[in-house]
Amino acid sequence: MKFRAKIVDGACLNHFTRISNMIAKLAKTCTLRISPDKLNFILCDKLANGGVSMWCELEQENFFSEFQMEGLSAENNEIYLELTSENLSRALKTAHNARALKIKLTNKHFPCLTVSVELFSMSSSSRIATHDIPIKVIPRKLWKDLQEPMVPDPDVSIYLPVLKTMKSVVEKMKNISSHLIIEANLDGELNLKIETELVRVTTHFKDLGNPPLASESTSQDRNPGHMAEVHIDIRKLLQFLAGQQVNPTKALCNIVTNKMVHFDLLHEDVSLQYFIPALS
Amino acid sequence: MKCLVTGGNVKVLGKAVHSLSRIGDELYLEPLEDGLSLRTVNSSRSAYACFLFAPLFFQQYQAAIPGQDLLRCKILMKSFLSVFRSLAMLEKTVEKCCISLNGQSSRLVVQLYCKFGVRKTHNLSFQDCESLQAVCDPASCPHMLRAPARVLGEAVLPFPPTLAEVTLGIGRGHRVILRSYHEEEADSTVKAMVTEVCLGEEDFQQLQAQEGAAITFCLKEFRGLLSFAESANLNLSIHFDAPGRPAIFTIKDSLLDGHFVLATLSETDSYSQDLGSLERQRPVPQLQAHSTPHPDDFTNDDIDSYMIAMETTIGNEGSRVLPSISLSPGPQPPQSPGLRSEEEDDAEPSTVPGTPPPKKVGAEGEGEGGGGGGVGKGAASRTHLFLPVPLAVLRLHPGPRRLPAGPQPCAG
């Protein structure tokens, strides 16, 4: 298995750094999948993650000026690695204003992803910072658990409000209850509700807009004002919102009543899907 | 003793105290003829720090009332630091700071004269103490490098703030390498990220060191001096010797002198600070070639090939090491300087994986005649391999066992 890639463009480097910061906030440990055209950051819905799953995808040619990989075998031309996300974001932090960034798969004293940053320096010789991020290679038999999750037909699909606003609302609500209800309808209305014995708090977002639905029949049957709701753990939503430092280019929320909420975001050219299951 | 600090120097003094607080819990304050010295040592005696403020630093400086002996005292670092806790406040509101020590009263009085006529008086209790002195002679260290503190500050930026130890070494082409050092844990399933920074010779104002020389020291303690030096925009010099011998970090200015002496890990086995050691479990230092890296343009893959050269040149701490964790200074046999030969390497005993290498600071003083760079041959480190707890031993002149011949400024 081989992997070597290089980023020389400053904007691409910053974007990649932002993505890795986001991943570090969303998942402590995640899987990095390397394939000839794409890179994926994956979190599968294991018990340890509380049923939350994440699928982040980026096209490698939008970032890397050089990209070479050789997967496990010719038929399985992919590499699955498990790493601590914070290590990657810390390594990339030093790449701010770097001349070049190189990533490669190495086996120094343990398998690692070596991130090498060439910094600008006053003198003629370059200053180089190298980070060896320990990784675990995921065996072929576990790959089936790490595939792109199926997105079920949502009951309601709605565009999200400004995430920063949502985050500050949810942060305050967290102090009152750990159980949050998200509901939305096809009229562009989204509500966040918490209920306790003493108090009920609802925040209403209006005029958000709905993306066109896949099947027309659903839109005819459903009363557009009808709310589809799901009960989730507020901390999981907060973790998701905390990871969004920059407002995404596109942000969509799909609700499957009493099953799950699915967030579909696009940060420029990087797509992020985040699934939060309903509380049982 | 009475001294008065005014203007921007108050903040400098405050910063120095912050710097010292990173090292030890007690501050030794000693007014000398050549200035006020503030010193501290850490609890395991593996780090010593000293700031000497020249009389010119003060608007008024009186080391002692004529006719009286020079007083010296030891105060709780926490108490002294609390006076200078907020550097921003010092800068904005404090106009003068007066420190006085009176033999009669049992208090060290620190007065801050602030704006708007506010005067804050701190009465700190102190203990009498002996002179704290680390005999450290930078001139006796064969390797040294000097760079603006800013360069070193930028170099340590990639390292995580929680990193305890770092290895500093000279690589091929006289490049200076800093690498994070993690003690090998026998059953660790989660490995730590290894970070390495490589600087060119041109970044340094002076670099006088052999290729392959390397030491491992506590980064956290070093950061204390580094942040002070960066804020004062000074150059920082690092004088070092073989692994196990203390490393001396100095800054100098017309008004003050800073000296930090830190213990370095001694090389008792191959998983020490040797920049080339990758196979940590092997008892014998690597002399065989590592697998050739893929040909590529990663500049620091160069490290792989010169590591072999380095292993044969790193000195061994040798029999200078004290026989146990005790703090008692013992007589040191004179060392015959000489390069360690390769056959000696093979005679190294196998190490117990998982035993952290005891951190030792080699003896200073007797038997060396100032030629502290002597590299001993293999042996005595063996006695330490099976001791469970590494304890650095920085031998100082704490008083009763050795009479200080009056205050001796640290040489160099």
XYZ file of C-alpha atoms in Angstrom:
692
model
C 0.000 0.000 0.000
C 1.354 3.372 -0.906
C 0.122 6.860 -0.577
C 1.808 10.148 -1.406
C 0.207 13.484 -1.932
C 1.263 17.094 -2.063
C -0.497 20.418 -1.686
C 1.230 23.577 -2.852
C -1.614 26.017 -3.187
C -2.152 28.179 -0.116
C -5.918 28.354 -0.479
C -6.203 24.579 -0.855
C -4.013 24.112 2.172
C -6.150 26.391 4.307
C -9.306 24.687 3.124
C -7.892 21.261 3.901
C -6.851 22.511 7.328
C -10.364 23.784 7.987
C -11.834 20.446 6.989
C -9.518 18.580 9.305
C -10.386 20.977 12.152
C -14.035 20.258 11.539
C -13.459 16.511 11.544
C -11.467 16.804 14.764
C -14.440 18.476 16.400
C -16.905 15.921 15.108
C -15.080 12.716 15.842
C -12.250 11.826 18.143
C -11.211 8.848 16.084
C -12.212 8.430 12.498
C -11.444 6.414 9.430
C -9.657 7.946 6.491
C -10.445 6.237 3.235
C -8.097 6.874 0.342
C -9.189 5.994 -3.149
C -7.835 7.104 -6.516
C -10.245 10.041 -6.858
C -11.387 10.836 -3.370
C -10.583 11.137 0.272
C -13.226 10.285 2.830
C -13.414 10.866 6.548
C -15.758 8.283 7.964
C -17.355 7.670 11.289
C -19.510 4.599 11.337
C -22.480 4.193 13.638
C -20.895 2.034 16.273
C -22.111 1.897 19.815
C -19.089 3.878 20.896
C -20.220 6.848 18.869
C -23.733 6.723 20.246
C -25.187 5.763 16.922
C -23.950 8.911 15.224
C -22.346 8.475 11.846
C -20.516 10.794 9.530
C -19.463 10.689 5.908
C -17.227 13.426 4.565
C -16.064 13.366 0.988
C -13.686 15.445 -1.033
C -12.371 15.160 -4.556
C -8.623 14.838 -4.336
C -7.903 16.814 -7.451
C -9.463 19.899 -5.911
C -6.731 19.931 -3.291
C -3.628 18.035 -4.244
C -1.172 18.962 -6.933
C 0.254 15.458 -6.714
C -1.647 12.386 -5.640
C -0.461 8.821 -5.907
C -1.976 5.858 -4.241
C -1.830 2.113 -4.449
C -4.502 0.337 -2.508
C -4.616 -3.042 -0.887
C -4.822 -4.827 -4.202
C -5.807 -4.201 -7.783
C -9.439 -5.212 -7.159
C -9.571 -3.384 -3.858
C -7.758 -0.248 -4.789
C -8.491 1.583 -1.581
C -6.792 2.248 1.731
C -8.671 2.457 5.023
C -6.811 3.959 7.950
C -7.926 4.730 11.454
C -6.456 7.771 13.120
C -6.988 10.271 15.891
C -8.446 13.289 14.126
C -6.853 15.767 16.455
C -3.395 14.619 15.383
C -4.120 15.504 11.795
C -5.572 18.888 12.608
C -2.640 19.670 14.884
C -0.186 18.689 12.203
C -1.958 20.862 9.668
C -2.051 23.803 12.041
C 1.651 24.270 11.468
C 0.994 24.416 7.770
C -0.485 27.850 7.915
C 1.547 29.880 5.432
C 3.581 26.911 4.365
C 5.287 26.642 1.071
C 4.224 23.026 0.583
C 2.593 20.176 2.398
C 3.335 16.542 1.743
C 1.481 13.589 3.147
C 2.643 10.053 2.816
C 2.058 6.672 4.292
C 5.160 5.466 6.042
C 6.233 2.761 8.370
C 8.811 4.270 10.629
C 8.589 2.433 13.897
C 4.878 2.059 13.557
C 2.605 2.644 10.594
C 1.973 6.321 10.277
C 0.821 9.079 8.080
C 3.731 11.463 7.790
C 2.772 15.050 7.231
C 5.712 17.137 6.172
C 5.377 20.892 6.078
C 7.886 23.090 4.375
C 7.764 26.485 5.947
C 8.918 29.768 4.625
C 12.091 30.849 6.291
C 14.201 33.937 6.173
C 17.313 32.044 5.304
C 18.001 30.207 2.095
C 17.486 26.768 3.563
C 13.979 25.648 4.247
C 12.555 24.952 7.599
C 10.698 21.699 7.775
C 8.290 20.383 10.333
C 7.363 16.723 10.160
C 4.592 15.015 12.003
C 4.265 11.245 12.195
C 0.649 10.489 12.914
C 0.186 6.941 14.159
C -2.468 5.054 12.234
C -4.041 1.658 12.203
C -4.625 -0.024 8.903
C -8.160 -1.378 8.746
C -8.344 -4.889 7.363
C -10.390 -5.684 4.274
C -13.031 -7.638 6.156
C -14.123 -4.530 8.071
C -14.528 -2.360 5.003
C -18.165 -3.248 4.563
C -19.052 -1.374 7.753
C -17.448 1.754 6.412
C -19.434 2.321 3.267
C -21.458 5.391 2.444
C -24.578 5.284 4.559
C -27.945 4.921 2.832
C -29.965 8.067 3.042
C -33.528 7.041 3.694
C -36.437 8.889 2.152
C -36.991 11.848 4.373
C -40.388 12.946 5.516
C -39.286 16.544 5.374
C -36.318 18.158 3.768
C -35.510 21.746 4.688
C -32.680 24.247 4.371
C -31.026 25.109 7.657
C -30.805 28.578 9.181
C -27.447 30.213 9.905
C -25.616 27.532 11.866
C -24.070 29.952 14.305
C -27.497 31.093 15.395
C -28.679 27.534 15.713
C -25.641 26.701 17.766
C -26.120 29.504 20.257
C -29.764 28.526 20.704
C -28.944 24.871 21.230
C -26.139 25.738 23.629
C -28.545 27.581 25.889
C -31.122 24.822 25.627
C -28.588 22.236 26.663
C -28.586 23.665 30.162
C -32.263 22.958 30.534
C -32.710 19.573 29.008
C -30.696 16.909 27.276
C -33.633 15.868 25.124
C -34.318 18.024 22.058
C -37.072 17.812 19.498
C -36.352 18.944 15.960
C -39.360 19.403 13.789
C -39.813 20.885 10.366
C -42.401 21.123 7.645
C -42.569 21.731 3.943
C -43.477 25.369 4.470
C -39.962 26.343 5.380
C -40.500 26.223 9.146
C -38.120 24.579 11.569
C -38.583 24.389 15.334
C -36.242 23.384 18.096
C -38.104 22.370 21.236
C -37.223 21.299 24.717
C -39.673 20.284 27.408
C -39.263 19.775 31.089
C -41.763 19.540 33.918
C -41.535 23.225 34.593
C -40.932 24.798 31.250
C -41.255 24.340 27.536
C -39.024 26.354 25.223
C -39.400 26.516 21.462
C -37.320 28.450 18.964
C -39.007 29.006 15.612
C -37.149 29.517 12.363
C -39.270 30.631 9.446
C -38.939 31.142 5.699
C -36.102 28.714 5.394
C -37.171 27.185 2.118
C -37.388 23.566 1.136
C -35.462 21.854 -1.588
C -37.564 20.256 -4.298
C -38.741 16.842 -3.185
C -37.642 13.745 -4.983
C -41.075 12.270 -5.520
C -44.064 14.355 -6.376
C -46.564 12.002 -4.813
C -45.289 12.690 -1.341
C -45.806 16.407 -1.734
C -49.372 15.920 -2.861
C -50.333 13.637 0.016
C -48.736 15.614 2.721
C -50.173 18.735 4.198
C -47.274 21.169 3.820
C -47.837 22.547 7.295
C -47.501 19.153 8.931
C -44.429 18.873 11.104
C -42.150 15.858 10.956
C -40.364 15.505 14.253
C -37.586 13.537 15.803
C -36.286 13.406 19.363
C -32.538 13.485 19.687
C -29.810 13.877 22.251
C -29.020 17.581 22.388
C -25.315 17.022 22.959
C -24.943 15.214 19.676
C -26.527 18.100 17.834
C -24.316 20.531 19.670
C -21.201 18.582 18.778
C -22.216 18.702 15.154
C -22.897 22.424 15.228
C -19.686 23.161 17.120
C -17.735 21.607 14.289
C -19.018 24.108 11.772
C -16.665 27.003 12.179
C -17.426 28.429 8.796
C -20.915 28.750 7.426
C -21.365 26.134 4.730
C -22.157 26.824 1.118
C -25.242 24.677 1.412
C -26.913 23.169 4.442
C -29.815 20.799 4.351
C -31.637 18.873 7.014
C -33.640 15.716 6.348
C -35.988 14.400 8.976
C -37.285 10.874 9.113
C -40.018 10.942 11.720
C -38.944 9.237 14.924
C -36.006 7.616 13.239
C -33.222 10.081 12.582
C -32.113 13.455 11.405
C -29.682 13.694 8.549
C -27.604 16.791 7.906
C -26.243 17.286 4.443
C -23.723 20.100 4.141
C -21.484 21.378 1.440
C -18.371 23.373 2.375
C -17.296 24.729 -1.000
C -16.475 21.444 -2.679
C -16.405 19.169 0.336
C -19.552 17.337 1.268
C -20.375 16.358 4.816
C -23.199 14.092 5.897
C -23.998 13.645 9.534
C -26.622 11.267 10.920
C -28.065 11.560 14.406
C -30.389 8.741 15.470
C -33.594 9.317 17.353
C -33.649 8.666 21.066
C -35.269 5.342 21.727
C 18.705 45.093 50.884
C 16.635 47.593 49.054
C 16.012 48.017 45.403
C 13.703 50.087 43.296
C 12.477 49.096 39.855
C 10.710 51.586 37.665
C 8.927 51.864 34.398
C 9.011 49.031 31.887
C 11.469 47.085 34.023
C 8.708 46.204 36.425
C 7.091 44.118 33.730
C 10.448 42.558 32.869
C 10.877 41.567 36.492
C 7.363 40.183 36.522
C 8.032 38.150 33.405
C 11.190 36.750 34.921
C 9.237 35.635 37.971
C 6.662 33.961 35.729
C 9.479 32.226 33.962
C 10.966 30.990 37.213
C 7.590 29.837 38.441
C 7.545 27.278 35.643
C 10.492 25.589 37.277
C 10.298 25.559 41.033
C 8.111 26.210 44.032
C 10.567 28.257 46.021
C 12.346 31.385 45.015
C 15.805 32.092 46.380
C 16.412 35.795 46.460
C 19.969 36.910 46.981
C 21.245 40.440 46.656
C 24.803 40.371 45.450
C 27.278 43.062 44.711
C 26.832 42.487 41.022
C 23.100 42.493 41.168
C 19.979 40.858 42.497
C 19.770 37.186 41.818
C 16.541 35.254 41.717
C 16.991 31.527 41.610
C 14.955 28.410 41.809
C 15.314 24.695 41.461
C 12.659 22.108 40.816
C 11.626 19.457 43.272
C 13.449 16.644 41.545
C 16.508 18.820 41.236
C 16.637 18.323 37.528
C 16.235 21.956 36.631
C 17.802 25.102 37.960
C 17.020 28.627 36.883
C 18.653 31.901 37.748
C 18.090 35.467 36.739
C 20.657 38.054 37.705
C 19.586 41.659 37.455
C 22.483 44.084 37.260
C 22.445 47.146 39.524
C 21.760 49.273 36.437
C 18.441 47.502 36.012
C 17.264 49.278 39.132
C 16.751 52.921 39.730
C 18.219 52.315 43.153
C 20.070 49.272 44.286
C 21.517 48.629 47.682
C 22.647 45.088 48.229
C 23.170 45.457 51.938
C 23.308 48.034 54.625
C 26.976 48.853 55.034
C 28.446 46.844 57.807
C 25.891 44.086 57.513
C 26.286 40.771 55.853
C 24.523 40.145 52.619
C 21.179 38.650 53.403
C 19.534 36.010 51.386
C 16.194 34.423 51.661
C 13.902 31.825 50.290
C 10.263 32.604 49.598
C 7.355 30.593 48.361
C 7.177 31.062 44.617
C 3.409 31.240 44.798
C 3.530 34.233 47.120
C 6.069 36.152 45.129
C 4.305 35.343 41.886
C 0.999 36.604 43.210
C 2.502 40.084 43.405
C 3.372 39.967 39.719
C 0.533 37.746 38.601
C -1.103 40.050 36.108
C 1.479 41.293 33.651
C -1.096 43.450 31.964
C -1.840 45.155 35.245
C 1.857 45.651 35.865
C 2.257 47.315 32.553
C -0.753 49.547 32.814
C -0.893 50.642 36.387
C 2.354 50.017 38.214
C 4.854 52.836 38.139
C 7.436 51.633 40.617
C 8.226 48.513 42.532
C 10.293 48.511 45.657
C 11.699 45.326 47.159
C 13.323 45.489 50.545
C 14.684 42.951 52.921
C 15.407 43.947 56.421
C 17.378 41.768 58.765
C 15.301 42.837 61.741
C 11.835 42.303 60.396
C 11.170 38.828 59.225
C 9.424 39.970 56.120
C 10.374 40.639 52.539
C 8.472 43.753 51.618
C 7.379 44.313 48.049
C 5.646 47.554 47.363
C 3.942 48.432 44.123
C 3.421 52.133 43.558
C 0.522 52.370 41.162
C -1.334 55.059 39.360
C -3.691 57.359 41.143
C -1.664 57.213 44.312
C -2.480 53.594 45.020
C 0.246 51.728 46.848
C 0.106 47.993 47.320
C 2.326 46.521 49.971
C 3.028 42.833 50.188
C 4.732 41.448 53.258
C 6.080 38.054 52.423
C 7.525 35.761 54.993
C 10.769 34.118 54.142
C 13.192 31.549 55.372
C 16.887 31.867 55.687
C 18.674 29.643 53.327
C 21.963 28.658 51.933
C 23.113 29.887 48.618
C 21.612 27.959 45.776
C 24.232 27.372 43.225
C 24.528 25.052 40.308
C 28.064 24.771 39.227
C 27.641 25.132 35.561
C 30.286 26.165 33.162
C 29.077 26.800 29.661
C 32.647 27.064 28.537
C 33.193 23.425 29.318
C 30.462 22.301 26.965
C 31.753 21.283 23.575
C 28.555 22.041 21.709
C 26.768 25.298 21.539
C 24.287 27.083 19.418
C 22.851 30.540 19.540
C 19.830 31.961 17.815
C 17.312 34.731 18.294
C 14.676 33.526 20.725
C 12.079 34.187 18.061
C 13.596 31.525 15.795
C 13.533 28.977 18.597
C 10.040 30.061 19.547
C 8.842 29.423 16.015
C 10.648 26.127 15.995
C 8.821 24.802 19.050
C 5.435 25.995 17.825
C 4.575 22.729 16.051
C 4.981 20.779 19.262
C 1.912 20.143 21.392
C 1.815 22.362 24.481
C 1.593 19.302 26.680
C 4.734 17.691 25.335
C 7.096 16.995 28.179
C 10.395 16.298 26.536
C 12.128 17.147 23.335
C 15.328 15.996 21.700
C 17.648 18.548 20.194
C 20.348 17.359 17.893
C 22.600 18.157 14.991
C 21.930 16.302 11.823
C 23.666 15.958 8.577
C 24.622 19.150 6.890
C 24.635 20.846 10.275
C 20.913 21.047 10.334
C 19.447 21.454 13.778
C 16.687 19.020 14.568
C 14.136 19.133 17.317
C 12.055 16.050 17.813
C 9.356 15.219 20.316
C 10.448 12.589 22.767
C 8.053 10.098 24.203
C 9.051 7.586 26.780
C 8.374 4.149 25.528
C 5.421 2.553 27.234
C 5.564 -1.185 27.189
C 1.923 -1.854 26.538
C 0.834 1.288 24.817
C -1.673 0.654 22.118
C -2.196 4.295 21.431
C 1.012 5.735 20.128
C 1.695 9.395 20.347
C 2.282 11.569 17.335
C 5.931 12.301 16.711
C 6.756 15.795 15.589
C 10.071 16.932 14.235
C 11.309 20.329 13.184
C 14.388 20.808 11.089
C 16.212 24.136 10.901
C 19.072 25.151 8.701
C 22.409 26.316 9.984
C 21.748 29.794 8.669
C 18.980 30.342 11.183
C 21.600 30.363 13.911
C 23.989 33.116 14.763
C 26.440 30.608 16.056
C 26.527 26.877 15.736
C 29.424 24.999 17.127
C 28.500 21.395 17.412
C 29.394 18.039 16.103
C 27.055 16.297 13.759
C 25.293 13.621 15.685
C 25.364 15.398 19.015
C 21.965 15.216 20.649
C 20.343 15.750 24.032
C 16.860 15.287 25.421
C 15.520 17.741 27.952
C 12.281 18.952 29.408
C 10.512 21.207 26.953
C 8.089 22.587 29.493
C 10.919 23.952 31.590
C 12.686 25.321 28.559
C 9.555 27.153 27.459
C 9.793 29.213 30.627
C 13.050 30.778 29.508
C 12.054 30.854 25.885
C 8.953 32.934 26.436
C 10.926 35.418 28.514
C 13.637 35.652 25.885
C 11.104 36.115 23.114
C 9.336 38.928 24.900
C 12.656 40.630 25.607
C 13.813 40.000 22.042
C 17.061 38.445 23.135
C 19.311 35.775 21.728
C 19.275 32.432 23.427
C 22.358 30.256 23.688
C 22.292 26.558 24.344
C 25.456 24.898 25.613
C 25.416 21.170 25.810
C 27.555 18.155 26.152
C 26.979 14.433 26.099
C 23.552 13.018 26.929
C 23.189 12.915 30.675
C 25.278 16.008 31.218
C 23.312 19.131 32.054
C 22.470 21.524 29.285
C 22.844 25.226 29.919
C 20.521 27.778 28.371
C 21.551 31.390 28.647
C 20.340 34.795 27.702
C 22.246 37.964 28.198
C 21.584 41.616 28.058
C 23.351 44.632 29.484
C 20.928 44.691 32.376
C 20.276 41.064 33.076
C 21.520 37.538 32.761
C 19.423 34.424 32.628
C 20.706 30.917 33.159
C 18.652 27.773 33.040
C 20.385 24.484 33.680
C 18.365 21.454 32.737
C 19.171 17.806 33.171
C 19.271 15.744 30.047
C 18.404 12.124 29.551
C 21.417 9.953 29.691
C 21.874 7.416 27.002
C 21.723 4.085 28.711
C 20.110 2.245 25.898
C 19.047 2.672 22.378
C 15.718 4.169 23.048
C 17.132 7.387 24.294
C 17.343 10.659 22.562
C 19.415 9.211 19.811
C 17.854 10.796 16.795
C 18.539 7.711 14.839
C 17.025 5.178 17.131
C 13.893 3.848 15.607
C 13.931 0.309 16.861
C 13.299 0.975 20.457
C 13.283 -2.518 21.706
C 16.717 -3.478 20.535
C 19.386 -3.400 23.123
C 22.285 -2.683 20.860
C 22.533 0.646 19.178
C 21.779 0.343 15.532
C 24.723 -0.067 13.340
C 22.987 -1.762 10.491
C 21.353 0.234 7.792
C 17.711 0.986 8.018
C 15.545 -0.028 5.135
C 16.089 2.381 2.329
C 13.277 4.831 2.091
C 11.475 5.134 -1.230
C 13.299 7.558 -3.357
C 11.300 10.711 -3.037
C 11.824 14.318 -2.434
C 10.981 14.439 1.248
C 13.987 16.328 2.431
C 14.075 14.943 5.913
C 14.227 11.385 4.758
C 17.874 12.248 4.711
C 17.709 11.513 8.390
C 17.375 7.822 7.702
C 20.738 7.524 6.138
C 22.865 9.522 8.455
C 21.431 8.031 11.612
C 23.990 5.300 11.478
C 26.746 7.855 11.577
C 25.165 9.556 14.546
C 24.938 6.479 16.669
C 28.638 6.035 16.735
C 29.332 9.554 17.764
C 26.884 10.169 20.557
C 28.809 10.083 23.777
C 27.982 7.838 26.642
C 27.450 9.270 30.037
C 29.731 6.759 31.535
C 30.668 6.071 35.048
C 30.186 9.562 36.183
C 26.712 8.677 37.161
C 25.795 8.466 40.838
C 25.087 5.008 42.095
C 21.467 5.527 42.988
C 18.672 7.920 43.415
C 20.283 9.423 46.457
C 21.128 13.029 46.508
C 24.405 12.585 48.248
C 27.241 13.887 46.235
C 29.901 11.305 45.837
C 33.450 11.473 44.688
C 33.759 11.268 40.985
C 36.511 9.312 39.347
C 38.283 11.357 36.765
C 37.258 10.469 33.290
C 39.644 9.910 30.527
C 38.198 11.682 27.610
C 37.997 9.735 24.482
C 35.565 8.687 21.888
C 33.527 5.698 22.651
C 34.584 2.912 20.422
C 32.140 0.838 18.559
C 33.097 -2.375 20.286
C 31.987 -0.886 23.559
C 28.583 -0.329 22.097
C 28.094 -3.961 21.463
C 28.933 -4.688 25.031
C 25.963 -2.708 26.263
C 23.637 -4.817 28.318
C 20.196 -5.503 27.054
C 17.693 -3.115 28.331
C 14.496 -3.868 30.008
C 11.860 -2.626 27.677
C 9.517 -0.386 29.456
C 11.986 0.812 32.021
C 12.242 4.471 31.524
C 15.814 5.584 31.301
C 16.766 7.253 34.518
C 17.310 10.898 33.983
C 20.585 11.915 35.390
C 22.664 14.950 35.443
C 26.301 14.228 35.482
C 28.521 15.544 38.161
C 30.066 18.838 37.956
C 33.124 19.902 39.760
C 35.676 17.561 41.040
C 37.797 15.382 38.999
C 37.139 17.092 35.772
C 39.286 20.098 35.847
C 36.843 21.999 33.781
C 37.165 19.659 30.889
C 33.651 18.505 31.350
C 33.366 17.228 27.868
C 35.110 13.987 28.528
C 33.145 11.129 27.209
C 33.349 8.100 29.349
C 33.072 4.557 28.283
C 30.098 2.421 28.659
C 29.821 1.004 32.022
C 28.264 2.512 35.064
C 24.935 3.260 33.502
C 24.274 -0.410 33.914
C 23.656 0.016 37.582
C 20.634 2.095 36.814
C 18.839 0.020 34.320
C 16.634 -1.728 36.777
C 15.691 1.125 38.975
C 12.042 1.841 38.494
C 11.799 5.531 39.032
C 13.875 7.983 37.105
C 14.968 10.797 39.297
C 17.121 13.483 38.033
C 19.938 14.486 40.199
C 21.231 17.936 39.865
C 23.976 18.348 42.305
C 24.087 21.709 43.784
C 25.856 23.237 46.684
C 22.962 23.282 49.062
C 25.018 24.378 51.981
C 26.000 22.162 54.819
C 27.930 19.509 52.961
C 29.918 21.903 50.968
C 30.757 25.289 52.178
C 30.139 27.835 49.587
C 33.036 30.183 49.494
C 30.709 33.096 49.558
C 28.354 33.728 46.713
C 29.773 32.482 43.510
C 28.212 33.665 40.369
C 27.629 30.954 37.863
C 30.597 30.911 35.587
C 29.985 32.012 32.071
